[in-house]
Tab-separated table of C-alpha atoms in Angstrom:
chain	number	residue	atom	x	y	z
R	689	UNK	CA	95.140	84.269	93.098
R	690	UNK	CA	94.403	82.519	96.173
R	691	UNK	CA	97.213	79.596	94.770
R	692	UNK	CA	99.629	81.584	95.803
R	693	UNK	CA	98.838	82.377	99.617
R	694	UNK	CA	98.356	77.829	99.412
R	695	UNK	CA	101.519	77.332	98.449
R	696	UNK	CA	103.384	79.865	101.008
R	697	UNK	CA	102.021	78.059	103.261
R	698	UNK	CA	102.374	74.501	101.955
R	699	UNK	CA	106.113	76.074	101.079
R	700	UNK	CA	107.027	77.117	104.217
R	701	UNK	CA	105.707	74.588	106.181
R	702	UNK	CA	106.831	71.903	104.199
R	703	UNK	CA	110.481	72.258	103.978
R	704	UNK	CA	110.909	73.718	107.656
R	705	UNK	CA	108.276	71.085	108.770
R	706	UNK	CA	108.411	71.094	112.362
R	707	UNK	CA	111.063	73.153	114.446
R	708	UNK	CA	112.235	73.882	117.926
R	709	UNK	CA	114.230	75.651	119.903
R	710	UNK	CA	116.869	77.692	118.155
R	711	UNK	CA	119.294	76.703	120.808
R	712	UNK	CA	120.784	73.827	119.231
R	713	UNK	CA	124.242	73.049	118.543
R	714	UNK	CA	126.479	75.481	116.988
R	715	UNK	CA	130.724	75.437	117.766
R	716	UNK	CA	131.270	72.476	119.139
R	717	UNK	CA	130.313	68.638	120.177
R	718	UNK	CA	126.584	68.207	121.413
R	719	UNK	CA	125.429	65.003	121.954
R	720	UNK	CA	122.292	63.876	120.662
R	721	UNK	CA	122.908	60.522	121.020
R	722	UNK	CA	121.994	58.879	124.320
R	723	UNK	CA	124.712	56.805	125.142
R	724	UNK	CA	124.760	52.930	126.459
R	725	UNK	CA	126.338	52.683	130.322
R	726	UNK	CA	127.774	49.262	129.601
R	727	UNK	CA	130.960	49.171	127.220
R	728	UNK	CA	130.843	48.724	123.173
R	729	UNK	CA	129.894	45.629	122.371
R	730	UNK	CA	128.691	43.277	118.921
R	731	UNK	CA	131.185	44.498	116.429
R	732	UNK	CA	134.713	43.293	114.976
R	733	UNK	CA	137.738	45.604	114.341
R	734	UNK	CA	137.198	45.356	110.544
R	735	UNK	CA	133.770	47.477	110.994
R	736	UNK	CA	133.242	50.186	108.857
R	737	UNK	CA	131.082	53.543	109.246
R	738	UNK	CA	130.216	55.571	106.305
R	739	UNK	CA	127.985	58.748	105.825
R	740	UNK	CA	125.770	58.490	102.851
R	741	UNK	CA	124.640	61.788	101.181
R	742	UNK	CA	121.616	60.972	98.582
R	743	UNK	CA	121.158	63.625	95.507
R	744	UNK	CA	118.734	66.428	95.264
R	745	UNK	CA	115.589	65.378	93.796
R	746	UNK	CA	112.810	67.140	91.745
R	747	UNK	CA	109.989	66.578	94.269
R	748	UNK	CA	109.863	69.806	96.722
R	749	UNK	CA	110.500	67.240	99.751
R	750	UNK	CA	113.520	66.041	98.111
R	751	UNK	CA	115.229	69.408	96.900
R	752	UNK	CA	118.088	69.578	99.582
R	753	UNK	CA	119.325	66.091	99.213
R	754	UNK	CA	119.586	63.344	102.463
R	755	UNK	CA	121.788	61.929	104.974
R	756	UNK	CA	122.284	58.660	106.440
R	757	UNK	CA	125.241	56.463	108.271
R	758	UNK	CA	126.166	53.159	106.893
R	759	UNK	CA	127.189	50.344	108.865
R	760	UNK	CA	129.420	47.433	107.888
R	761	UNK	CA	131.126	44.782	109.564
R	762	UNK	CA	131.194	41.953	106.891
R	763	UNK	CA	132.739	39.735	109.620
R	764	UNK	CA	129.336	40.087	111.795
R	765	UNK	CA	127.289	39.868	108.378
R	766	UNK	CA	126.006	43.121	109.290
R	767	UNK	CA	125.335	45.914	106.535
R	768	UNK	CA	122.983	48.705	107.804
R	769	UNK	CA	121.683	52.128	107.516
R	770	UNK	CA	120.867	54.958	109.833
R	771	UNK	CA	118.272	57.582	108.589
R	772	UNK	CA	117.048	60.136	111.043
R	773	UNK	CA	114.447	61.601	108.418
R	774	UNK	CA	111.109	59.860	109.026
R	775	UNK	CA	107.688	60.754	111.003
R	776	UNK	CA	104.313	59.054	111.631
R	777	UNK	CA	101.140	60.388	110.379
R	778	UNK	CA	99.794	58.751	113.150
R	779	UNK	CA	101.058	60.952	115.756
R	780	UNK	CA	98.476	62.565	117.838
R	781	UNK	CA	97.111	65.859	116.245
R	782	UNK	CA	99.372	65.468	113.801
R	783	UNK	CA	97.765	68.321	111.416
R	784	UNK	CA	98.251	70.562	114.378
R	785	UNK	CA	101.433	69.476	115.233
R	786	UNK	CA	102.626	70.011	111.807
R	787	UNK	CA	101.528	73.416	111.859
R	788	UNK	CA	102.649	74.515	114.861
R	789	UNK	CA	106.287	73.184	114.418
R	790	UNK	CA	106.222	70.116	117.000
R	791	UNK	CA	106.241	67.406	114.616
R	792	UNK	CA	108.109	64.406	116.440
R	793	UNK	CA	110.929	62.462	113.718
R	794	UNK	CA	112.289	59.182	114.188
R	795	UNK	CA	115.144	57.567	113.784
R	796	UNK	CA	114.957	54.888	111.443
R	797	UNK	CA	116.888	51.284	110.066
R	798	UNK	CA	117.180	49.304	107.435
R	799	UNK	CA	119.655	47.074	105.463
R	800	UNK	CA	122.235	49.169	102.777
R	801	UNK	CA	120.619	46.878	100.649
R	802	UNK	CA	117.292	48.262	100.538
R	803	UNK	CA	118.095	51.988	100.451
R	804	UNK	CA	120.245	51.586	97.639
R	805	UNK	CA	117.273	49.763	95.708
R	806	UNK	CA	114.994	52.760	97.064
R	807	UNK	CA	117.160	55.731	95.847
R	808	UNK	CA	118.465	54.046	92.485
R	809	UNK	CA	114.797	53.056	92.009
R	810	UNK	CA	114.314	57.146	92.782
R	811	UNK	CA	117.231	57.915	90.421
R	812	UNK	CA	119.155	59.865	93.329
R	813	UNK	CA	122.711	59.045	92.811
R	814	UNK	CA	124.478	58.139	96.423
R	815	UNK	CA	127.469	59.175	97.274
R	816	UNK	CA	129.353	57.189	99.829
R	817	UNK	CA	132.406	58.684	102.263
R	818	UNK	CA	133.862	55.904	104.437
R	819	UNK	CA	135.395	57.339	107.616
R	820	UNK	CA	138.337	56.639	108.780
R	821	UNK	CA	137.610	55.600	112.417
R	822	UNK	CA	139.162	53.796	114.863
R	823	UNK	CA	137.286	50.271	116.125
R	824	UNK	CA	136.264	51.784	119.701
R	825	UNK	CA	134.958	54.787	117.973
R	826	UNK	CA	133.478	53.066	115.782
R	827	UNK	CA	131.379	50.797	118.425
R	828	UNK	CA	130.597	53.557	120.309
R	829	UNK	CA	128.852	55.756	117.371
R	830	UNK	CA	127.283	51.566	116.811
R	831	UNK	CA	126.129	51.769	120.148
R	832	UNK	CA	124.742	54.817	120.463
R	833	UNK	CA	122.596	54.578	116.981
R	834	UNK	CA	121.748	51.101	118.799
R	835	UNK	CA	120.078	52.533	121.437
R	836	UNK	CA	118.813	55.667	119.825
R	837	UNK	CA	116.695	53.189	117.444
R	838	UNK	CA	115.097	51.960	120.078
R	839	UNK	CA	110.800	52.739	120.268
R	840	UNK	CA	111.503	54.701	123.355
R	841	UNK	CA	114.278	56.504	122.221
R	842	UNK	CA	113.903	56.665	118.255
R	843	UNK	CA	111.515	59.857	118.062
R	844	UNK	CA	113.331	63.605	118.191
R	845	UNK	CA	111.793	67.165	117.978
R	846	UNK	CA	112.985	68.042	113.956
R	847	UNK	CA	114.544	71.619	112.790
R	848	UNK	CA	115.267	72.761	109.175
R	849	UNK	CA	118.489	74.397	110.092
R	850	UNK	CA	119.853	73.310	114.081
R	851	UNK	CA	118.435	69.250	114.029
R	852	UNK	CA	117.770	67.336	111.104
R	853	UNK	CA	119.260	64.144	109.372
R	854	UNK	CA	122.728	65.758	108.785
R	855	UNK	CA	123.249	67.905	111.749
R	856	UNK	CA	122.642	64.519	113.863
R	857	UNK	CA	125.281	62.648	111.675
R	858	UNK	CA	127.436	65.558	112.735
R	859	UNK	CA	127.087	65.824	115.979
R	860	UNK	CA	126.766	61.915	116.598
R	861	UNK	CA	130.442	61.576	114.468
R	862	UNK	CA	131.762	64.122	116.371
R	863	UNK	CA	130.126	62.499	120.472
R	864	UNK	CA	131.329	59.476	119.402
R	865	UNK	CA	135.110	59.959	119.479
R	866	UNK	CA	134.890	62.602	122.173
R	867	UNK	CA	133.606	59.683	124.113
R	868	UNK	CA	135.828	57.289	122.747
R	869	UNK	CA	138.951	59.378	124.133
R	870	UNK	CA	139.821	61.031	120.468
R	871	UNK	CA	140.253	64.572	119.652
R	872	UNK	CA	137.249	66.227	118.227
R	873	UNK	CA	136.329	66.929	114.584
R	874	UNK	CA	138.023	69.892	113.330
R	875	UNK	CA	136.159	71.714	110.410
R	876	UNK	CA	137.523	73.373	108.223
R	877	UNK	CA	137.080	76.852	108.635
R	878	UNK	CA	134.245	79.467	106.736
R	879	UNK	CA	136.585	80.810	103.792
R	880	UNK	CA	132.991	82.802	102.418
R	881	UNK	CA	130.347	83.601	104.985
R	882	UNK	CA	127.034	82.781	103.754
R	883	UNK	CA	123.717	83.338	105.389
R	884	UNK	CA	120.860	80.498	104.975
R	885	UNK	CA	119.273	81.974	102.765
R	886	UNK	CA	122.359	82.200	100.661
R	887	UNK	CA	123.201	78.267	101.454
R	888	UNK	CA	119.220	77.420	99.860
R	889	UNK	CA	119.170	79.633	97.027
R	890	UNK	CA	121.321	76.956	94.878
R	891	UNK	CA	118.929	74.198	95.326
R	892	UNK	CA	115.814	76.773	94.984
R	893	UNK	CA	116.756	77.618	91.373
R	894	UNK	CA	114.793	75.018	89.853
R	895	UNK	CA	111.853	75.432	91.713
R	896	UNK	CA	111.297	79.410	91.231
R	897	UNK	CA	107.502	79.022	92.848
R	898	UNK	CA	108.992	77.321	95.869
R	899	UNK	CA	112.262	79.787	95.995
R	900	UNK	CA	109.637	82.701	96.265
R	901	UNK	CA	106.990	81.250	98.867
R	902	UNK	CA	110.689	80.175	101.199
R	903	UNK	CA	112.133	83.516	100.454
R	904	UNK	CA	108.784	85.097	101.392
R	905	UNK	CA	108.264	82.768	104.591
R	906	UNK	CA	112.090	83.036	105.923
R	907	UNK	CA	112.059	85.905	108.243
R	908	UNK	CA	115.288	87.983	109.335
R	909	UNK	CA	116.507	84.984	110.976
R	910	UNK	CA	117.294	83.699	107.550
R	911	UNK	CA	120.180	86.610	106.892
R	912	UNK	CA	122.143	86.036	109.520
R	913	UNK	CA	125.805	83.893	108.228
R	914	UNK	CA	126.036	80.220	109.131
R	915	UNK	CA	129.416	78.693	111.226
R	916	UNK	CA	130.953	76.065	109.971
R	917	UNK	CA	129.400	73.611	111.587
R	918	UNK	CA	125.843	75.276	110.364
R	919	UNK	CA	126.560	74.429	107.028
R	920	UNK	CA	125.917	70.833	107.442
R	921	UNK	CA	122.001	71.384	108.089
R	922	UNK	CA	122.145	70.635	103.980
R	923	UNK	CA	123.517	67.348	103.313
R	924	UNK	CA	125.757	68.046	100.257
R	925	UNK	CA	127.723	70.509	102.765
R	926	UNK	CA	128.448	68.445	105.521
R	927	UNK	CA	129.716	65.928	102.816
R	928	UNK	CA	131.979	68.089	101.320
R	929	UNK	CA	133.180	69.309	104.833
R	930	UNK	CA	133.685	66.251	106.217
R	931	UNK	CA	136.213	65.749	103.134
R	932	UNK	CA	137.898	68.234	104.465
R	933	UNK	CA	137.259	67.202	108.302
R	934	UNK	CA	140.453	66.121	110.089
R	935	UNK	CA	140.669	64.068	114.017
R	936	UNK	CA	144.027	64.576	115.592
R	937	UNK	CA	145.303	66.375	111.963
R	938	UNK	CA	144.512	63.276	109.962
R	939	UNK	CA	141.864	63.816	107.359
R	940	UNK	CA	138.345	61.979	108.489
R	941	UNK	CA	137.625	60.527	105.494
R	942	UNK	CA	139.738	57.638	104.315
R	943	UNK	CA	137.999	57.348	100.704
R	944	UNK	CA	134.839	58.552	98.771
R	945	UNK	CA	132.749	56.844	96.139
R	946	UNK	CA	129.639	57.295	94.081
R	947	UNK	CA	127.500	54.141	94.367
R	948	UNK	CA	125.999	54.390	90.956
R	949	UNK	CA	125.175	57.464	88.884
R	950	UNK	CA	121.939	58.593	86.976
R	951	UNK	CA	122.279	61.164	83.946
R	952	UNK	CA	121.150	64.580	84.911
R	953	UNK	CA	121.416	64.345	88.373
R	954	UNK	CA	122.682	66.848	91.182
R	955	UNK	CA	122.002	70.242	91.591
R	956	UNK	CA	119.331	71.916	89.964
R	957	UNK	CA	119.530	73.937	86.561
R	958	UNK	CA	118.123	77.566	86.673
R	959	UNK	CA	114.706	77.799	85.281
R	960	UNK	CA	113.527	81.146	84.052
R	961	UNK	CA	112.131	83.229	86.434
R	962	UNK	CA	108.733	83.221	85.332
R	963	UNK	CA	107.087	84.222	89.605
R	964	UNK	CA	109.007	88.082	88.932
R	965	UNK	CA	108.257	88.526	85.049
R	966	UNK	CA	104.563	87.941	86.138
R	967	UNK	CA	104.370	90.081	89.232
R	968	UNK	CA	106.113	92.807	86.752
R	969	UNK	CA	103.505	92.676	83.483
R	970	UNK	CA	100.449	92.673	86.969
R	971	UNK	CA	102.464	95.690	87.864
R	972	UNK	CA	102.352	97.165	84.388
R	973	UNK	CA	98.806	96.467	84.017
R	974	UNK	CA	97.383	97.812	87.216
R	975	UNK	CA	100.127	101.434	87.115
R	976	UNK	CA	98.987	101.787	83.273
R	977	UNK	CA	95.010	102.085	83.781
R	978	UNK	CA	95.709	104.016	86.867
R	979	UNK	CA	97.349	106.217	84.796
R	980	UNK	CA	94.899	106.478	82.803
R	981	UNK	CA	92.270	107.187	84.917
R	982	UNK	CA	89.537	105.610	83.509
R	983	UNK	CA	86.156	106.049	85.409
R	984	UNK	CA	85.814	103.147	88.203
R	985	UNK	CA	83.871	100.017	87.141
R	986	UNK	CA	82.832	97.264	89.197
R	987	UNK	CA	85.729	94.624	87.740
R	988	UNK	CA	88.041	97.435	88.963
R	989	UNK	CA	86.864	97.527	92.236
R	990	UNK	CA	86.713	93.994	92.770
R	991	UNK	CA	90.810	93.672	91.240
R	992	UNK	CA	91.502	95.567	93.941
R	993	UNK	CA	89.607	94.030	96.304
R	994	UNK	CA	91.630	90.843	95.136
R	995	UNK	CA	95.116	92.730	95.455
R	996	UNK	CA	94.454	93.757	99.005
R	997	UNK	CA	92.516	90.664	99.949
R	998	UNK	CA	95.856	88.324	98.764
R	999	UNK	CA	98.479	90.673	100.046
R	1000	UNK	CA	96.255	91.147	103.593
R	1001	UNK	CA	96.493	87.426	103.716
R	1002	UNK	CA	99.813	86.839	103.162
R	1003	UNK	CA	100.152	88.920	105.940
R	1004	UNK	CA	98.375	87.035	108.032
R	1005	UNK	CA	100.412	83.304	107.292
R	1006	UNK	CA	103.498	85.340	107.670
R	1007	UNK	CA	102.712	86.950	110.709
R	1008	UNK	CA	101.107	83.600	112.266
R	1009	UNK	CA	104.231	81.896	110.811
R	1010	UNK	CA	106.683	84.681	113.424
R	1011	UNK	CA	104.081	84.602	116.588
R	1012	UNK	CA	101.916	81.290	116.489
R	1013	UNK	CA	104.766	78.748	115.512
R	1014	UNK	CA	107.343	77.970	117.092
R	1015	UNK	CA	109.484	78.690	113.409
R	1016	UNK	CA	111.704	80.754	114.988
R	1017	UNK	CA	113.648	81.553	111.379
R	1018	UNK	CA	110.099	82.653	110.181
R	1019	UNK	CA	110.300	85.495	112.387
R	1020	UNK	CA	111.006	88.760	112.676
R	1021	UNK	CA	109.817	88.945	108.974
R	1022	UNK	CA	110.449	92.225	107.428
R	1023	UNK	CA	107.578	91.391	104.812
R	1024	UNK	CA	105.297	92.257	106.957
R	1025	UNK	CA	106.301	96.184	106.457
R	1026	UNK	CA	104.355	96.241	103.554
R	1027	UNK	CA	101.691	93.045	103.064
R	1028	UNK	CA	100.005	93.185	106.438
R	1029	UNK	CA	97.079	91.583	107.789
R	1030	UNK	CA	95.148	94.455	107.977
R	1031	UNK	CA	94.697	94.634	104.010
R	1032	UNK	CA	92.465	92.009	104.126
R	1033	UNK	CA	89.816	94.378	106.481
R	1034	UNK	CA	90.214	96.350	103.258
R	1035	UNK	CA	89.359	94.805	101.015
R	1036	UNK	CA	86.660	93.823	102.061
R	1037	UNK	CA	85.659	97.226	102.256
R	1038	UNK	CA	86.524	97.983	98.583
R	1039	UNK	CA	84.832	94.550	97.843
R	1040	UNK	CA	81.573	96.288	99.458
R	1041	UNK	CA	82.284	99.579	97.502
R	1042	UNK	CA	81.981	101.547	101.414
R	1043	UNK	CA	85.364	103.450	101.797
R	1044	UNK	CA	84.748	105.872	104.326
R	1045	UNK	CA	87.210	108.979	105.515
R	1046	UNK	CA	88.851	106.173	107.756
R	1047	UNK	CA	90.151	103.861	105.330
R	1048	UNK	CA	91.177	106.511	103.249
R	1049	UNK	CA	93.621	107.640	106.032
R	1050	UNK	CA	94.999	103.988	106.273
R	1051	UNK	CA	95.052	104.510	102.329
R	1052	UNK	CA	97.163	107.356	102.218
R	1053	UNK	CA	98.980	105.336	105.232
R	1054	UNK	CA	99.707	102.151	102.940
R	1055	UNK	CA	100.490	104.412	99.975
R	1056	UNK	CA	103.223	106.216	101.669
R	1057	UNK	CA	104.678	103.105	104.112
R	1058	UNK	CA	105.105	100.696	101.318
R	1059	UNK	CA	106.860	103.627	98.763
R	1060	UNK	CA	109.058	104.074	101.802
R	1061	UNK	CA	109.412	100.074	101.787
R	1062	UNK	CA	110.165	100.083	98.023
R	1063	UNK	CA	112.673	102.655	98.437
R	1064	UNK	CA	114.579	101.306	101.306
R	1065	UNK	CA	114.449	96.941	99.654
R	1066	UNK	CA	117.812	96.433	98.909
R	1067	UNK	CA	119.277	98.448	102.286
R	1068	UNK	CA	116.653	96.280	105.049
R	1069	UNK	CA	118.287	93.886	108.033
R	1070	UNK	CA	116.308	90.867	105.792
R	1071	UNK	CA	116.756	90.242	101.835
R	1072	UNK	CA	113.464	90.837	100.487
R	1073	UNK	CA	112.225	89.189	97.588
R	1074	UNK	CA	112.809	90.701	94.024
R	1075	UNK	CA	109.352	88.693	92.661
R	1076	UNK	CA	107.116	90.817	94.882
R	1077	UNK	CA	108.862	93.846	94.830
R	1078	UNK	CA	106.506	94.999	91.662
R	1079	UNK	CA	103.808	94.024	94.058
R	1080	UNK	CA	105.014	96.524	96.475
R	1081	UNK	CA	105.518	98.906	93.897
R	1082	UNK	CA	101.626	98.515	92.373
R	1083	UNK	CA	100.226	98.373	96.010
R	1084	UNK	CA	101.613	101.740	97.026
R	1085	UNK	CA	100.248	102.777	93.652
R	1086	UNK	CA	96.306	101.840	93.919
R	1087	UNK	CA	96.847	102.776	97.563
R	1088	UNK	CA	97.494	106.234	96.559
R	1089	UNK	CA	94.934	106.214	93.726
R	1090	UNK	CA	91.620	105.061	96.052
R	1091	UNK	CA	93.116	107.827	98.490
R	1092	UNK	CA	92.246	110.316	96.126
R	1093	UNK	CA	89.026	109.189	95.410
R	1094	UNK	CA	90.139	108.674	91.846
R	1095	UNK	CA	90.811	104.744	91.437
């Protein structure tokens, strides 16, 4: 059962690693790239800018894909990629910064051929969209990228939803257009609003344990509808948006090509929902044994201690993700109405067979409030994972049984 806690912590902090203040760009161009003070120089008029979209992989860190910018100038002999998705393990207090959400990511540059070979080796196809930008806008964007690639400028505070490898590119293209005197980027309107949780869902169906862990950790902010601009935090969503985006009434994307393809690549196929079936089986066994009203055994007492201990440990993690880190999307988290951190103390009392009158009153409160949470599961302000509903039901039943003194 401890693997559940470790999975939750790893998924929540690994996928949403390092967040910053959520007052990030949502509706218009925000200049996240530092401009040069001198006029743009260095590229010929034939230089082109492309958005590269790397499709999702099988590893947890690659589930949502990746974005990068390619600038190619055959006349100048340059073909380079710009990638905002790297970080260094050499940062001071790396583990602490990682856990608290204060880890800095960096802009990295590489020759295009190296990047192409890398993703070919990883078997992750790349989609290239060549943008219809005039030479002045291309130079402006290029010079800003080059300035931000300097050692003193390359770091930034990463945020999974609001300031990541995709949002930086969208903001950079938009601000370069405005800075060069062109109309800003016009994104297509949202036809069917989706929450952040709904936007993530198609990428998680192949990794059911990851899906459950992330949905547990993601708090109420994850159920807010995303604007058209906010949807661009996901690389594939950004690519789809740019396909329909315009600049001054003209399409932004001049051409779209698949640089290479791997059979079976793309969005994951749905996997069996084994966490749901596992928790249903656990609840059926636990409730069935409760209904039999067999005399309490040491094994049964330890089973209850494990149940309340795991739920309490999960509650501690969810609470700390909310109040002790800068991961703003983690709270408030309505899972805490049934996953109380104080259940850890109850687990110790049950394990030692020291459940007195005060703990019995606590158990009645647990049974009542958790039961109400189960009844309101579908109408709460936050979408709680169906996979843990059977656990909540079992928790209410076992709490009531122990409160009656007939476990």
